[in-house]
């Protein structure tokens, strides 16, 4: 699942417990559902390195920040300093937790613009990118390869 806005490791733990109960009630293997935390998409949810470490074996990725952060702070672009700092914290948090750092999707880019954004994301330490369309998926898969989302 894509979990929007977790602020602390306790948020991940709470969702882990709720998913375990839902899986058990549905007769599904407990622990089968993975979590990608969309952290840093608003100022209150910027991840703190180490806070998500060891909170759930379900956690496979930390994604963000993106347009939600830009809008919440009334920033002109995703290149604004607060977003660059939040991107760095997202990568550091993912590395500390041993999961993939995933860049947030970006709206309104041409194919060449999306390719350029993926290359920048990769250079910034992201292992993959959340995508909206199949065309974006093809570009992201080419640029990030099997390293994205921990190869999952």
Short mmCIF file of C-alpha atoms in Angstrom, two decimals:
data_model
loop_
_atom_site.label_atom_id
_atom_site.label_comp_id
_atom_site.label_asym_id
_atom_site.label_seq_id
_atom_site.Cartn_x
_atom_site.Cartn_y
_atom_site.Cartn_z
CA UNK A 1 0.00 0.00 0.00
CA UNK A 2 1.00 3.62 -0.45
CA UNK A 3 0.68 5.16 3.01
CA UNK A 4 0.26 8.90 2.74
CA UNK A 5 1.71 11.23 5.33
CA UNK A 6 3.24 9.04 8.05
CA UNK A 7 5.01 11.37 10.47
CA UNK A 8 6.65 8.91 12.83
CA UNK A 9 7.68 5.29 13.12
CA UNK A 10 4.63 4.75 15.34
CA UNK A 11 2.40 5.54 12.33
CA UNK A 12 4.04 2.71 10.38
CA UNK A 13 3.69 0.35 13.36
CA UNK A 14 -0.01 1.18 13.75
CA UNK A 15 -0.71 0.45 10.08
CA UNK A 16 1.33 -2.78 10.37
CA UNK A 17 -0.91 -3.97 13.21
CA UNK A 18 -4.10 -3.00 11.38
CA UNK A 19 -2.93 -4.76 8.20
CA UNK A 20 -2.05 -7.89 10.20
CA UNK A 21 -5.56 -8.01 11.64
CA UNK A 22 -7.19 -7.41 8.25
CA UNK A 23 -5.03 -10.07 6.58
CA UNK A 24 -5.83 -12.61 9.31
CA UNK A 25 -9.56 -11.89 9.08
CA UNK A 26 -9.43 -12.29 5.29
CA UNK A 27 -7.51 -15.56 5.53
CA UNK A 28 -4.47 -14.00 3.85
CA UNK A 29 -0.88 -14.63 4.95
CA UNK A 30 -0.07 -12.14 7.72
CA UNK A 31 2.70 -9.81 6.62
CA UNK A 32 1.97 -10.25 2.91
CA UNK A 33 1.08 -6.59 2.27
CA UNK A 34 4.00 -4.21 1.80
CA UNK A 35 4.08 -0.51 2.71
CA UNK A 36 5.60 2.41 0.82
CA UNK A 37 5.47 5.47 3.07
CA UNK A 38 4.73 8.71 1.23
CA UNK A 39 6.63 10.83 3.74
CA UNK A 40 7.55 14.44 3.29
CA UNK A 41 4.63 15.44 1.12
CA UNK A 42 3.73 18.14 3.62
CA UNK A 43 5.94 19.91 6.16
CA UNK A 44 4.68 17.85 9.13
CA UNK A 45 5.60 14.55 7.50
CA UNK A 46 9.23 15.10 6.53
CA UNK A 47 11.02 11.94 7.69
CA UNK A 48 13.72 12.04 10.35
CA UNK A 49 16.60 9.67 9.61
CA UNK A 50 16.39 6.69 11.94
CA UNK A 51 12.76 7.24 12.98
CA UNK A 52 11.35 4.66 10.54
CA UNK A 53 14.19 2.17 11.09
CA UNK A 54 13.01 -1.22 12.33
CA UNK A 55 9.38 -0.16 12.72
CA UNK A 56 7.91 -2.73 10.32
CA UNK A 57 9.23 -5.48 8.08
CA UNK A 58 6.44 -4.46 5.68
CA UNK A 59 8.15 -1.15 4.90
CA UNK A 60 9.85 -1.48 1.50
CA UNK A 61 10.18 2.17 0.50
CA UNK A 62 9.96 5.80 1.56
CA UNK A 63 8.73 8.22 -1.10
CA UNK A 64 8.56 11.98 -1.30
CA UNK A 65 8.46 14.90 -1.32
CA UNK A 66 6.46 16.28 -4.20
CA UNK A 67 3.74 18.66 -5.25
CA UNK A 68 1.92 18.35 -1.92
CA UNK A 69 4.90 19.93 -0.15
CA UNK A 70 5.23 22.59 -2.83
CA UNK A 71 1.55 23.51 -2.54
CA UNK A 72 1.51 23.40 1.27
CA UNK A 73 4.38 25.87 1.40
CA UNK A 74 3.29 27.97 -1.62
CA UNK A 75 6.65 27.37 -3.27
CA UNK A 76 7.15 28.21 -6.95
CA UNK A 77 8.81 24.90 -7.92
CA UNK A 78 10.10 21.55 -6.76
CA UNK A 79 13.61 23.04 -6.88
CA UNK A 80 12.97 25.27 -3.84
CA UNK A 81 15.42 24.81 -0.95
CA UNK A 82 12.91 23.34 1.56
CA UNK A 83 11.99 20.63 -0.94
CA UNK A 84 15.64 19.88 -1.70
CA UNK A 85 16.25 19.47 2.04
CA UNK A 86 13.20 17.22 2.42
CA UNK A 87 14.42 15.12 -0.53
CA UNK A 88 17.77 14.65 1.20
CA UNK A 89 16.07 13.63 4.44
CA UNK A 90 13.91 11.16 2.52
CA UNK A 91 16.99 9.50 1.01
CA UNK A 92 18.82 9.44 4.35
CA UNK A 93 15.76 7.99 6.11
CA UNK A 94 15.39 5.26 3.50
CA UNK A 95 19.06 4.34 3.72
CA UNK A 96 18.86 4.26 7.53
CA UNK A 97 15.78 2.02 7.35
CA UNK A 98 17.34 -0.26 4.72
CA UNK A 99 14.57 0.39 2.18
CA UNK A 100 14.31 2.08 -1.20
CA UNK A 101 14.13 5.86 -1.49
CA UNK A 102 11.50 6.67 -4.11
CA UNK A 103 11.04 10.08 -5.71
CA UNK A 104 7.51 11.46 -5.84
CA UNK A 105 5.70 11.73 -9.17
CA UNK A 106 5.81 15.02 -11.05
CA UNK A 107 2.86 16.32 -13.03
CA UNK A 108 2.92 18.04 -16.38
CA UNK A 109 6.33 16.94 -17.66
CA UNK A 110 7.06 16.08 -21.26
CA UNK A 111 8.67 12.71 -21.91
CA UNK A 112 12.10 14.38 -22.10
CA UNK A 113 11.36 16.36 -18.94
CA UNK A 114 10.34 13.21 -17.08
CA UNK A 115 13.49 11.43 -18.24
CA UNK A 116 15.59 14.36 -17.02
CA UNK A 117 13.75 14.34 -13.67
CA UNK A 118 14.45 10.60 -13.27
CA UNK A 119 18.13 11.11 -14.01
CA UNK A 120 18.29 13.90 -11.39
CA UNK A 121 16.44 11.70 -8.89
CA UNK A 122 18.90 8.88 -9.45
CA UNK A 123 21.87 11.26 -9.07
CA UNK A 124 20.30 12.51 -5.80
CA UNK A 125 20.26 8.97 -4.38
CA UNK A 126 16.74 7.82 -5.14
CA UNK A 127 16.41 4.15 -6.10
CA UNK A 128 13.21 4.65 -8.09
CA UNK A 129 10.30 6.94 -8.80
CA UNK A 130 6.56 6.72 -8.32
CA UNK A 131 4.84 7.01 -11.69
CA UNK A 132 1.37 7.78 -12.96
CA UNK A 133 1.37 6.45 -16.53
CA UNK A 134 2.72 3.41 -18.33
CA UNK A 135 4.93 5.70 -20.43
CA UNK A 136 6.49 7.06 -17.24
CA UNK A 137 6.93 3.51 -15.92
CA UNK A 138 8.88 2.53 -19.04
CA UNK A 139 11.21 5.52 -18.66
CA UNK A 140 11.68 5.01 -14.91
CA UNK A 141 12.38 1.29 -15.39
CA UNK A 142 14.99 2.07 -18.01
CA UNK A 143 16.75 4.67 -15.84
CA UNK A 144 16.48 2.97 -12.45
CA UNK A 145 16.46 -0.65 -13.62
CA UNK A 146 16.01 -3.43 -11.09
CA UNK A 147 17.43 -1.28 -8.26
CA UNK A 148 14.11 0.58 -7.81
CA UNK A 149 11.90 -0.46 -4.86
CA UNK A 150 14.57 -2.82 -3.66
CA UNK A 151 14.23 -4.79 -6.88
CA UNK A 152 10.64 -5.72 -5.97
#
